[in-house]
């Protein structure tokens, strides 16, 4: 027991006077490789981007590349909406069961997805955000249009993803 050290306790300082945020994220597969997100606070905000080639090159090749893109969609939204989710609870809706499992577990046997899950949870911890991941059907996912390059209701927020940090994380896998 002495070698294990004291237990690590994560304390999240949430603003309990604020209601939870709702965040929808989505990805569109090849050839677009688009990511979209919609944040619902007292207003609606949305964002859309395309995953840069230098990030895609660092992902393990797989038949189901959409799974990695869906995890990247959550990570991109976390960067983009950081000023809103800091210190808040946020229910995140995602329409991909594989990506949902990776994010809920916070880990994956596949190195690249494991690193993306780790980075997602590290960012949440650093910003005192509590992310709760839930499944939504594709037909009800508000982030579907932005992921396909279409607009959404609300205010547009420019993508703020730190692609260099994501690449560094993937390079360490």
PDB file of N, CA and C in Angstrom, residues 54-119:
ATOM      1  N   UNK A  54      -2.565  16.839 -41.976  1.00  0.00           N
ATOM      2  CA  UNK A  54      -1.459  16.415 -41.119  1.00  0.00           C
ATOM      3  C   UNK A  54      -1.947  15.731 -39.845  1.00  0.00           C
ATOM      4  N   UNK A  55      -3.187  15.966 -39.444  1.00  0.00           N
ATOM      5  CA  UNK A  55      -3.772  15.242 -38.309  1.00  0.00           C
ATOM      6  C   UNK A  55      -4.244  13.872 -38.778  1.00  0.00           C
ATOM      7  N   UNK A  56      -4.923  13.830 -39.917  1.00  0.00           N
ATOM      8  CA  UNK A  56      -5.414  12.554 -40.457  1.00  0.00           C
ATOM      9  C   UNK A  56      -4.271  11.565 -40.688  1.00  0.00           C
ATOM     10  N   UNK A  57      -3.122  12.082 -41.124  1.00  0.00           N
ATOM     11  CA  UNK A  57      -1.965  11.221 -41.386  1.00  0.00           C
ATOM     12  C   UNK A  57      -1.441  10.542 -40.130  1.00  0.00           C
ATOM     13  N   UNK A  58      -1.722  11.118 -38.970  1.00  0.00           N
ATOM     14  CA  UNK A  58      -1.230  10.559 -37.715  1.00  0.00           C
ATOM     15  C   UNK A  58      -2.177   9.519 -37.122  1.00  0.00           C
ATOM     16  N   UNK A  59      -3.369   9.412 -37.673  1.00  0.00           N
ATOM     17  CA  UNK A  59      -4.324   8.414 -37.198  1.00  0.00           C
ATOM     18  C   UNK A  59      -4.001   7.059 -37.805  1.00  0.00           C
ATOM     19  N   UNK A  60      -4.201   6.035 -37.004  1.00  0.00           N
ATOM     20  CA  UNK A  60      -4.022   4.672 -37.519  1.00  0.00           C
ATOM     21  C   UNK A  60      -5.028   4.430 -38.640  1.00  0.00           C
ATOM     22  N   UNK A  61      -4.600   3.791 -39.699  1.00  0.00           N
ATOM     23  CA  UNK A  61      -5.515   3.480 -40.801  1.00  0.00           C
ATOM     24  C   UNK A  61      -6.468   2.381 -40.354  1.00  0.00           C
ATOM     25  N   UNK A  62      -7.746   2.616 -40.604  1.00  0.00           N
ATOM     26  CA  UNK A  62      -8.771   1.647 -40.225  1.00  0.00           C
ATOM     27  C   UNK A  62      -9.943   1.786 -41.181  1.00  0.00           C
ATOM     28  N   UNK A  63     -10.738   0.732 -41.280  1.00  0.00           N
ATOM     29  CA  UNK A  63     -11.927   0.778 -42.129  1.00  0.00           C
ATOM     30  C   UNK A  63     -12.979   1.706 -41.543  1.00  0.00           C
ATOM     31  N   UNK A  64     -12.972   1.841 -40.242  1.00  0.00           N
ATOM     32  CA  UNK A  64     -13.973   2.665 -39.542  1.00  0.00           C
ATOM     33  C   UNK A  64     -13.337   3.947 -39.028  1.00  0.00           C
ATOM     34  N   UNK A  65     -12.740   4.706 -39.927  1.00  0.00           N
ATOM     35  CA  UNK A  65     -12.054   5.949 -39.546  1.00  0.00           C
ATOM     36  C   UNK A  65     -13.027   6.961 -38.938  1.00  0.00           C
ATOM     37  N   UNK A  66     -14.309   6.806 -39.221  1.00  0.00           N
ATOM     38  CA  UNK A  66     -15.310   7.712 -38.648  1.00  0.00           C
ATOM     39  C   UNK A  66     -15.271   7.682 -37.125  1.00  0.00           C
ATOM     40  N   UNK A  67     -14.897   6.547 -36.524  1.00  0.00           N
ATOM     41  CA  UNK A  67     -14.835   6.460 -35.058  1.00  0.00           C
ATOM     42  C   UNK A  67     -13.822   7.465 -34.503  1.00  0.00           C
ATOM     43  N   UNK A  68     -12.652   7.526 -35.111  1.00  0.00           N
ATOM     44  CA  UNK A  68     -11.631   8.485 -34.666  1.00  0.00           C
ATOM     45  C   UNK A  68     -12.089   9.915 -34.927  1.00  0.00           C
ATOM     46  N   UNK A  69     -12.732  10.132 -36.073  1.00  0.00           N
ATOM     47  CA  UNK A  69     -13.220  11.480 -36.386  1.00  0.00           C
ATOM     48  C   UNK A  69     -14.273  11.932 -35.380  1.00  0.00           C
ATOM     49  N   UNK A  70     -15.124  11.027 -34.944  1.00  0.00           N
ATOM     50  CA  UNK A  70     -16.154  11.381 -33.953  1.00  0.00           C
ATOM     51  C   UNK A  70     -15.522  11.793 -32.624  1.00  0.00           C
ATOM     52  N   UNK A  71     -14.457  11.106 -32.214  1.00  0.00           N
ATOM     53  CA  UNK A  71     -13.745  11.505 -30.992  1.00  0.00           C
ATOM     54  C   UNK A  71     -13.082  12.862 -31.207  1.00  0.00           C
ATOM     55  N   UNK A  72     -12.478  13.065 -32.374  1.00  0.00           N
ATOM     56  CA  UNK A  72     -11.894  14.367 -32.695  1.00  0.00           C
ATOM     57  C   UNK A  72     -12.959  15.467 -32.685  1.00  0.00           C
ATOM     58  N   UNK A  73     -14.188  15.134 -33.061  1.00  0.00           N
ATOM     59  CA  UNK A  73     -15.277  16.113 -33.041  1.00  0.00           C
ATOM     60  C   UNK A  73     -15.533  16.645 -31.639  1.00  0.00           C
ATOM     61  N   UNK A  74     -15.505  15.768 -30.656  1.00  0.00           N
ATOM     62  CA  UNK A  74     -15.695  16.193 -29.261  1.00  0.00           C
ATOM     63  C   UNK A  74     -14.508  17.041 -28.813  1.00  0.00           C
ATOM     64  N   UNK A  75     -13.318  16.596 -29.148  1.00  0.00           N
ATOM     65  CA  UNK A  75     -12.102  17.323 -28.771  1.00  0.00           C
ATOM     66  C   UNK A  75     -12.082  18.715 -29.403  1.00  0.00           C
ATOM     67  N   UNK A  76     -12.428  18.800 -30.668  1.00  0.00           N
ATOM     68  CA  UNK A  76     -12.492  20.090 -31.362  1.00  0.00           C
ATOM     69  C   UNK A  76     -13.510  21.019 -30.699  1.00  0.00           C
ATOM     70  N   UNK A  77     -14.664  20.485 -30.353  1.00  0.00           N
ATOM     71  CA  UNK A  77     -15.699  21.287 -29.684  1.00  0.00           C
ATOM     72  C   UNK A  77     -15.227  21.759 -28.314  1.00  0.00           C
ATOM     73  N   UNK A  78     -14.480  20.915 -27.637  1.00  0.00           N
ATOM     74  CA  UNK A  78     -13.956  21.285 -26.317  1.00  0.00           C
ATOM     75  C   UNK A  78     -13.014  22.488 -26.426  1.00  0.00           C
ATOM     76  N   UNK A  79     -12.150  22.484 -27.411  1.00  0.00           N
ATOM     77  CA  UNK A  79     -11.271  23.640 -27.648  1.00  0.00           C
ATOM     78  C   UNK A  79     -12.086  24.874 -28.055  1.00  0.00           C
ATOM     79  N   UNK A  80     -12.983  24.683 -28.988  1.00  0.00           N
ATOM     80  CA  UNK A  80     -13.726  25.804 -29.567  1.00  0.00           C
ATOM     81  C   UNK A  80     -14.634  26.485 -28.554  1.00  0.00           C
ATOM     82  N   UNK A  81     -15.290  25.704 -27.717  1.00  0.00           N
ATOM     83  CA  UNK A  81     -16.242  26.268 -26.757  1.00  0.00           C
ATOM     84  C   UNK A  81     -15.676  26.334 -25.333  1.00  0.00           C
ATOM     85  N   UNK A  82     -14.351  26.377 -25.217  1.00  0.00           N
ATOM     86  CA  UNK A  82     -13.690  26.370 -23.902  1.00  0.00           C
ATOM     87  C   UNK A  82     -14.204  27.472 -22.988  1.00  0.00           C
ATOM     88  N   UNK A  83     -14.430  28.660 -23.528  1.00  0.00           N
ATOM     89  CA  UNK A  83     -14.853  29.782 -22.672  1.00  0.00           C
ATOM     90  C   UNK A  83     -16.243  29.550 -22.079  1.00  0.00           C
ATOM     91  N   UNK A  84     -17.038  28.703 -22.725  1.00  0.00           N
ATOM     92  CA  UNK A  84     -18.376  28.403 -22.217  1.00  0.00           C
ATOM     93  C   UNK A  84     -18.361  27.255 -21.215  1.00  0.00           C
ATOM     94  N   UNK A  85     -17.543  26.217 -21.479  1.00  0.00           N
ATOM     95  CA  UNK A  85     -17.621  25.010 -20.655  1.00  0.00           C
ATOM     96  C   UNK A  85     -16.735  25.050 -19.419  1.00  0.00           C
ATOM     97  N   UNK A  86     -15.820  26.006 -19.327  1.00  0.00           N
ATOM     98  CA  UNK A  86     -14.951  26.087 -18.157  1.00  0.00           C
ATOM     99  C   UNK A  86     -15.787  26.236 -16.885  1.00  0.00           C
ATOM    100  N   UNK A  87     -15.546  25.328 -15.947  1.00  0.00           N
ATOM    101  CA  UNK A  87     -16.250  25.359 -14.669  1.00  0.00           C
ATOM    102  C   UNK A  87     -17.711  24.941 -14.732  1.00  0.00           C
ATOM    103  N   UNK A  88     -18.111  24.328 -15.824  1.00  0.00           N
ATOM    104  CA  UNK A  88     -19.523  23.983 -16.018  1.00  0.00           C
ATOM    105  C   UNK A  88     -19.693  22.486 -16.240  1.00  0.00           C
ATOM    106  N   UNK A  89     -20.897  22.039 -16.028  1.00  0.00           N
ATOM    107  CA  UNK A  89     -21.285  20.704 -16.438  1.00  0.00           C
ATOM    108  C   UNK A  89     -21.790  20.780 -17.862  1.00  0.00           C
ATOM    109  N   UNK A  90     -21.537  19.742 -18.634  1.00  0.00           N
ATOM    110  CA  UNK A  90     -21.912  19.755 -20.041  1.00  0.00           C
ATOM    111  C   UNK A  90     -22.318  18.347 -20.473  1.00  0.00           C
ATOM    112  N   UNK A  91     -23.540  18.213 -20.944  1.00  0.00           N
ATOM    113  CA  UNK A  91     -24.006  16.947 -21.488  1.00  0.00           C
ATOM    114  C   UNK A  91     -23.632  16.936 -22.965  1.00  0.00           C
ATOM    115  N   UNK A  92     -22.814  15.961 -23.356  1.00  0.00           N
ATOM    116  CA  UNK A  92     -22.305  15.865 -24.721  1.00  0.00           C
ATOM    117  C   UNK A  92     -23.041  14.732 -25.430  1.00  0.00           C
ATOM    118  N   UNK A  93     -23.699  15.075 -26.534  1.00  0.00           N
ATOM    119  CA  UNK A  93     -24.406  14.073 -27.323  1.00  0.00           C
ATOM    120  C   UNK A  93     -23.581  13.721 -28.552  1.00  0.00           C
ATOM    121  N   UNK A  94     -23.417  12.426 -28.783  1.00  0.00           N
ATOM    122  CA  UNK A  94     -22.628  11.905 -29.890  1.00  0.00           C
ATOM    123  C   UNK A  94     -23.398  10.745 -30.502  1.00  0.00           C
ATOM    124  N   UNK A  95     -23.333  10.587 -31.824  1.00  0.00           N
ATOM    125  CA  UNK A  95     -24.152   9.567 -32.482  1.00  0.00           C
ATOM    126  C   UNK A  95     -23.368   8.330 -32.926  1.00  0.00           C
ATOM    127  N   UNK A  96     -22.189   8.127 -32.383  1.00  0.00           N
ATOM    128  CA  UNK A  96     -21.352   6.990 -32.751  1.00  0.00           C
ATOM    129  C   UNK A  96     -21.057   6.176 -31.494  1.00  0.00           C
ATOM    130  N   UNK A  97     -21.527   4.926 -31.460  1.00  0.00           N
ATOM    131  CA  UNK A  97     -21.407   4.129 -30.235  1.00  0.00           C
ATOM    132  C   UNK A  97     -19.952   3.769 -29.909  1.00  0.00           C
ATOM    133  N   UNK A  98     -19.114   3.567 -30.917  1.00  0.00           N
ATOM    134  CA  UNK A  98     -17.705   3.249 -30.646  1.00  0.00           C
ATOM    135  C   UNK A  98     -16.993   4.435 -30.006  1.00  0.00           C
ATOM    136  N   UNK A  99     -17.182   5.613 -30.579  1.00  0.00           N
ATOM    137  CA  UNK A  99     -16.568   6.815 -30.016  1.00  0.00           C
ATOM    138  C   UNK A  99     -17.134   7.109 -28.629  1.00  0.00           C
ATOM    139  N   UNK A 100     -18.425   6.875 -28.460  1.00  0.00           N
ATOM    140  CA  UNK A 100     -19.053   7.080 -27.151  1.00  0.00           C
ATOM    141  C   UNK A 100     -18.400   6.185 -26.099  1.00  0.00           C
ATOM    142  N   UNK A 101     -18.168   4.914 -26.450  1.00  0.00           N
ATOM    143  CA  UNK A 101     -17.525   3.991 -25.511  1.00  0.00           C
ATOM    144  C   UNK A 101     -16.120   4.427 -25.145  1.00  0.00           C
ATOM    145  N   UNK A 102     -15.359   4.883 -26.132  1.00  0.00           N
ATOM    146  CA  UNK A 102     -13.993   5.367 -25.884  1.00  0.00           C
ATOM    147  C   UNK A 102     -14.023   6.549 -24.917  1.00  0.00           C
ATOM    148  N   UNK A 103     -14.932   7.485 -25.150  1.00  0.00           N
ATOM    149  CA  UNK A 103     -14.991   8.691 -24.324  1.00  0.00           C
ATOM    150  C   UNK A 103     -15.536   8.403 -22.929  1.00  0.00           C
ATOM    151  N   UNK A 104     -16.527   7.545 -22.839  1.00  0.00           N
ATOM    152  CA  UNK A 104     -17.057   7.196 -21.510  1.00  0.00           C
ATOM    153  C   UNK A 104     -16.008   6.462 -20.685  1.00  0.00           C
ATOM    154  N   UNK A 105     -15.287   5.538 -21.312  1.00  0.00           N
ATOM    155  CA  UNK A 105     -14.264   4.775 -20.599  1.00  0.00           C
ATOM    156  C   UNK A 105     -13.002   5.588 -20.351  1.00  0.00           C
ATOM    157  N   UNK A 106     -12.763   6.578 -21.208  1.00  0.00           N
ATOM    158  CA  UNK A 106     -11.559   7.382 -21.079  1.00  0.00           C
ATOM    159  C   UNK A 106     -10.316   6.679 -21.561  1.00  0.00           C
ATOM    160  N   UNK A 107     -10.504   5.591 -22.292  1.00  0.00           N
ATOM    161  CA  UNK A 107      -9.359   4.825 -22.786  1.00  0.00           C
ATOM    162  C   UNK A 107      -9.800   3.913 -23.918  1.00  0.00           C
ATOM    163  N   UNK A 108      -8.787   3.394 -24.635  1.00  0.00           N
ATOM    164  CA  UNK A 108      -9.051   2.476 -25.736  1.00  0.00           C
ATOM    165  C   UNK A 108      -7.792   1.653 -25.967  1.00  0.00           C
ATOM    166  N   UNK A 109      -7.955   0.423 -26.403  1.00  0.00           N
ATOM    167  CA  UNK A 109      -6.807  -0.446 -26.686  1.00  0.00           C
ATOM    168  C   UNK A 109      -6.006   0.050 -27.890  1.00  0.00           C
ATOM    169  N   UNK A 110      -6.632   0.804 -28.767  1.00  0.00           N
ATOM    170  CA  UNK A 110      -5.955   1.370 -29.925  1.00  0.00           C
ATOM    171  C   UNK A 110      -5.250   2.663 -29.503  1.00  0.00           C
ATOM    172  N   UNK A 111      -3.962   2.744 -29.759  1.00  0.00           N
ATOM    173  CA  UNK A 111      -3.152   3.845 -29.232  1.00  0.00           C
ATOM    174  C   UNK A 111      -3.664   5.231 -29.613  1.00  0.00           C
ATOM    175  N   UNK A 112      -4.022   5.443 -30.876  1.00  0.00           N
ATOM    176  CA  UNK A 112      -4.419   6.794 -31.274  1.00  0.00           C
ATOM    177  C   UNK A 112      -5.723   7.216 -30.594  1.00  0.00           C
ATOM    178  N   UNK A 113      -6.687   6.309 -30.533  1.00  0.00           N
ATOM    179  CA  UNK A 113      -7.940   6.640 -29.845  1.00  0.00           C
ATOM    180  C   UNK A 113      -7.722   6.801 -28.343  1.00  0.00           C
ATOM    181  N   UNK A 114      -6.818   6.016 -27.788  1.00  0.00           N
ATOM    182  CA  UNK A 114      -6.488   6.156 -26.375  1.00  0.00           C
ATOM    183  C   UNK A 114      -5.925   7.545 -26.091  1.00  0.00           C
ATOM    184  N   UNK A 115      -5.022   8.028 -26.941  1.00  0.00           N
ATOM    185  CA  UNK A 115      -4.446   9.361 -26.763  1.00  0.00           C
ATOM    186  C   UNK A 115      -5.505  10.461 -26.909  1.00  0.00           C
ATOM    187  N   UNK A 116      -6.407  10.306 -27.868  1.00  0.00           N
ATOM    188  CA  UNK A 116      -7.467  11.308 -28.049  1.00  0.00           C
ATOM    189  C   UNK A 116      -8.412  11.329 -26.852  1.00  0.00           C
ATOM    190  N   UNK A 117      -8.734  10.151 -26.311  1.00  0.00           N
ATOM    191  CA  UNK A 117      -9.587  10.089 -25.120  1.00  0.00           C
ATOM    192  C   UNK A 117      -8.884  10.739 -23.929  1.00  0.00           C
ATOM    193  N   UNK A 118      -7.597  10.430 -23.781  1.00  0.00           N
ATOM    194  CA  UNK A 118      -6.821  11.007 -22.688  1.00  0.00           C
ATOM    195  C   UNK A 118      -6.790  12.530 -22.793  1.00  0.00           C
ATOM    196  N   UNK A 119      -6.549  13.050 -23.989  1.00  0.00           N
ATOM    197  CA  UNK A 119      -6.500  14.495 -24.182  1.00  0.00           C
ATOM    198  C   UNK A 119      -7.863  15.136 -23.912  1.00  0.00           C
TER     199      UNK A 119
END
